[in-house]
Short mmCIF file of C-alpha atoms in Angstrom, two decimals:
data_model
loop_
_atom_site.label_atom_id
_atom_site.label_comp_id
_atom_site.label_asym_id
_atom_site.label_seq_id
_atom_site.Cartn_x
_atom_site.Cartn_y
_atom_site.Cartn_z
CA UNK N 1 -24.14 -34.84 -20.33
CA UNK N 2 -27.83 -35.30 -19.62
CA UNK N 3 -30.70 -33.13 -20.77
CA UNK N 4 -34.31 -33.00 -19.63
CA UNK N 5 -36.61 -31.28 -22.08
CA UNK N 6 -40.20 -30.44 -21.14
CA UNK N 7 -43.07 -29.68 -23.47
CA UNK N 8 -46.82 -29.23 -23.35
CA UNK N 9 -47.29 -26.13 -21.26
CA UNK N 10 -49.57 -23.29 -22.26
CA UNK N 11 -52.65 -21.23 -21.47
CA UNK N 12 -55.89 -22.96 -20.55
CA UNK N 13 -59.16 -21.94 -18.96
CA UNK N 14 -60.13 -23.15 -15.51
CA UNK N 15 -61.57 -26.63 -15.69
CA UNK N 16 -59.50 -27.50 -18.73
CA UNK N 17 -56.71 -30.01 -19.23
CA UNK N 18 -53.07 -30.06 -20.28
CA UNK N 19 -50.52 -32.84 -20.69
CA UNK N 20 -46.87 -32.19 -19.95
CA UNK N 21 -44.09 -34.37 -21.32
CA UNK N 22 -40.43 -34.61 -20.38
CA UNK N 23 -37.72 -36.50 -22.23
CA UNK N 24 -34.37 -37.43 -20.74
CA UNK N 25 -31.46 -37.87 -23.11
CA UNK N 26 -27.69 -38.13 -23.06
CA UNK N 27 -25.26 -40.32 -21.16
CA UNK N 28 -27.76 -42.38 -19.15
CA UNK N 29 -27.37 -45.78 -17.56
CA UNK N 30 -30.71 -45.88 -15.77
CA UNK N 31 -33.37 -43.27 -15.05
CA UNK N 32 -34.59 -43.80 -11.50
CA UNK N 33 -37.31 -41.68 -9.89
CA UNK N 34 -38.82 -38.99 -12.10
CA UNK N 35 -41.07 -36.19 -11.06
CA UNK N 36 -42.71 -32.86 -11.63
CA UNK N 37 -42.29 -29.77 -9.48
CA UNK N 38 -43.73 -26.30 -9.88
CA UNK N 39 -42.91 -22.77 -8.84
CA UNK N 40 -45.42 -19.96 -8.80
CA UNK N 41 -44.33 -16.29 -8.71
CA UNK N 42 -43.12 -15.34 -5.25
CA UNK N 43 -43.32 -18.89 -3.97
CA UNK N 44 -40.89 -21.72 -3.40
CA UNK N 45 -40.62 -24.65 -5.75
CA UNK N 46 -42.92 -27.45 -4.62
CA UNK N 47 -43.41 -31.10 -5.40
CA UNK N 48 -46.32 -31.96 -7.66
CA UNK N 49 -45.85 -35.68 -8.26
CA UNK N 50 -43.17 -38.34 -8.48
CA UNK N 51 -43.00 -41.82 -9.95
CA UNK N 52 -40.43 -44.52 -9.35
CA UNK N 53 -39.01 -46.73 -12.07
CA UNK N 54 -41.34 -49.45 -10.83
CA UNK N 55 -44.37 -47.21 -11.13
CA UNK N 56 -45.02 -46.18 -7.53
CA UNK N 57 -46.48 -42.69 -7.44
CA UNK N 58 -46.69 -39.87 -4.94
CA UNK N 59 -48.79 -36.71 -5.26
CA UNK N 60 -49.11 -33.40 -3.51
CA UNK N 61 -52.44 -33.18 -1.71
CA UNK N 62 -53.42 -30.19 -3.82
CA UNK N 63 -53.38 -32.21 -7.06
CA UNK N 64 -54.62 -35.62 -5.92
CA UNK N 65 -57.54 -36.78 -8.02
CA UNK N 66 -56.84 -34.21 -10.73
CA UNK N 67 -53.30 -34.92 -11.95
CA UNK N 68 -51.82 -38.24 -13.09
CA UNK N 69 -48.13 -38.94 -13.50
CA UNK N 70 -46.89 -41.72 -15.77
CA UNK N 71 -43.69 -42.76 -17.48
CA UNK N 72 -42.28 -44.75 -20.36
CA UNK N 73 -39.06 -46.40 -19.23
CA UNK N 74 -38.12 -47.49 -22.75
CA UNK N 75 -38.20 -43.88 -23.94
CA UNK N 76 -36.92 -42.27 -20.71
CA UNK N 77 -39.98 -40.08 -20.60
CA UNK N 78 -42.35 -38.88 -17.90
CA UNK N 79 -45.77 -37.35 -18.37
CA UNK N 80 -48.16 -35.29 -16.28
CA UNK N 81 -51.83 -35.32 -17.23
CA UNK N 82 -53.49 -32.34 -15.59
CA UNK N 83 -57.30 -32.22 -15.46
CA UNK N 84 -59.74 -29.87 -13.78
CA UNK N 85 -57.11 -27.17 -13.75
CA UNK N 86 -57.48 -24.26 -11.36
CA UNK N 87 -55.98 -20.75 -11.45
CA UNK N 88 -53.83 -21.71 -8.45
CA UNK N 89 -52.14 -24.35 -10.64
CA UNK N 90 -50.51 -21.51 -12.58
CA UNK N 91 -46.75 -21.91 -12.31
CA UNK N 92 -43.60 -22.92 -14.12
CA UNK N 93 -43.49 -26.71 -14.11
CA UNK N 94 -40.12 -28.43 -13.91
CA UNK N 95 -39.22 -32.01 -14.73
CA UNK N 96 -36.81 -33.77 -12.38
CA UNK N 97 -35.03 -37.10 -12.74
CA UNK N 98 -32.53 -39.09 -10.71
CA UNK N 99 -30.16 -40.51 -13.30
CA UNK N 100 -27.53 -43.18 -12.89
CA UNK N 101 -24.42 -42.57 -14.93
CA UNK N 102 -21.94 -45.36 -14.43
CA UNK N 103 -21.74 -45.69 -10.64
CA UNK N 104 -22.99 -42.18 -9.83
CA UNK N 105 -26.59 -41.04 -9.43
CA UNK N 106 -27.39 -37.37 -9.87
CA UNK N 107 -30.53 -35.25 -9.94
CA UNK N 108 -31.22 -33.32 -13.11
CA UNK N 109 -33.76 -30.57 -13.87
CA UNK N 110 -35.42 -29.41 -17.02
CA UNK N 111 -35.64 -25.77 -18.04
CA UNK N 112 -39.31 -25.48 -17.08
CA UNK N 113 -42.53 -24.98 -18.97
CA UNK N 114 -45.12 -22.33 -18.16
CA UNK N 115 -48.67 -23.37 -17.30
CA UNK N 116 -51.21 -20.57 -17.00
CA UNK N 117 -54.80 -21.21 -15.94
CA UNK N 118 -57.24 -18.37 -16.49
CA UNK N 119 -60.66 -17.85 -14.95
#
């Protein structure tokens, strides 16, 4: 089995910063693309940022210039540095990873971590 465990969420004032971390563990051959998604109350889950194994990144327009995604392939970890946070960034943030197990690649999700940005 594979587990994704997020950490680093919390309550922060607008303009502040938080860093999320996600660790993948278990029966893993290779961790391919990793990413962060978020879901605010009453809204659909949306992409925040993704990063390929080679380091290519993609960001939602709403976070460009404020958030930075990075990863450590040796540790099977992905990070999300969030700066200049806004109240509209409030959501549950989920880690996602495409993981190769043997000859099969599957998408896995973490349990989510709450980020709350106050005025």
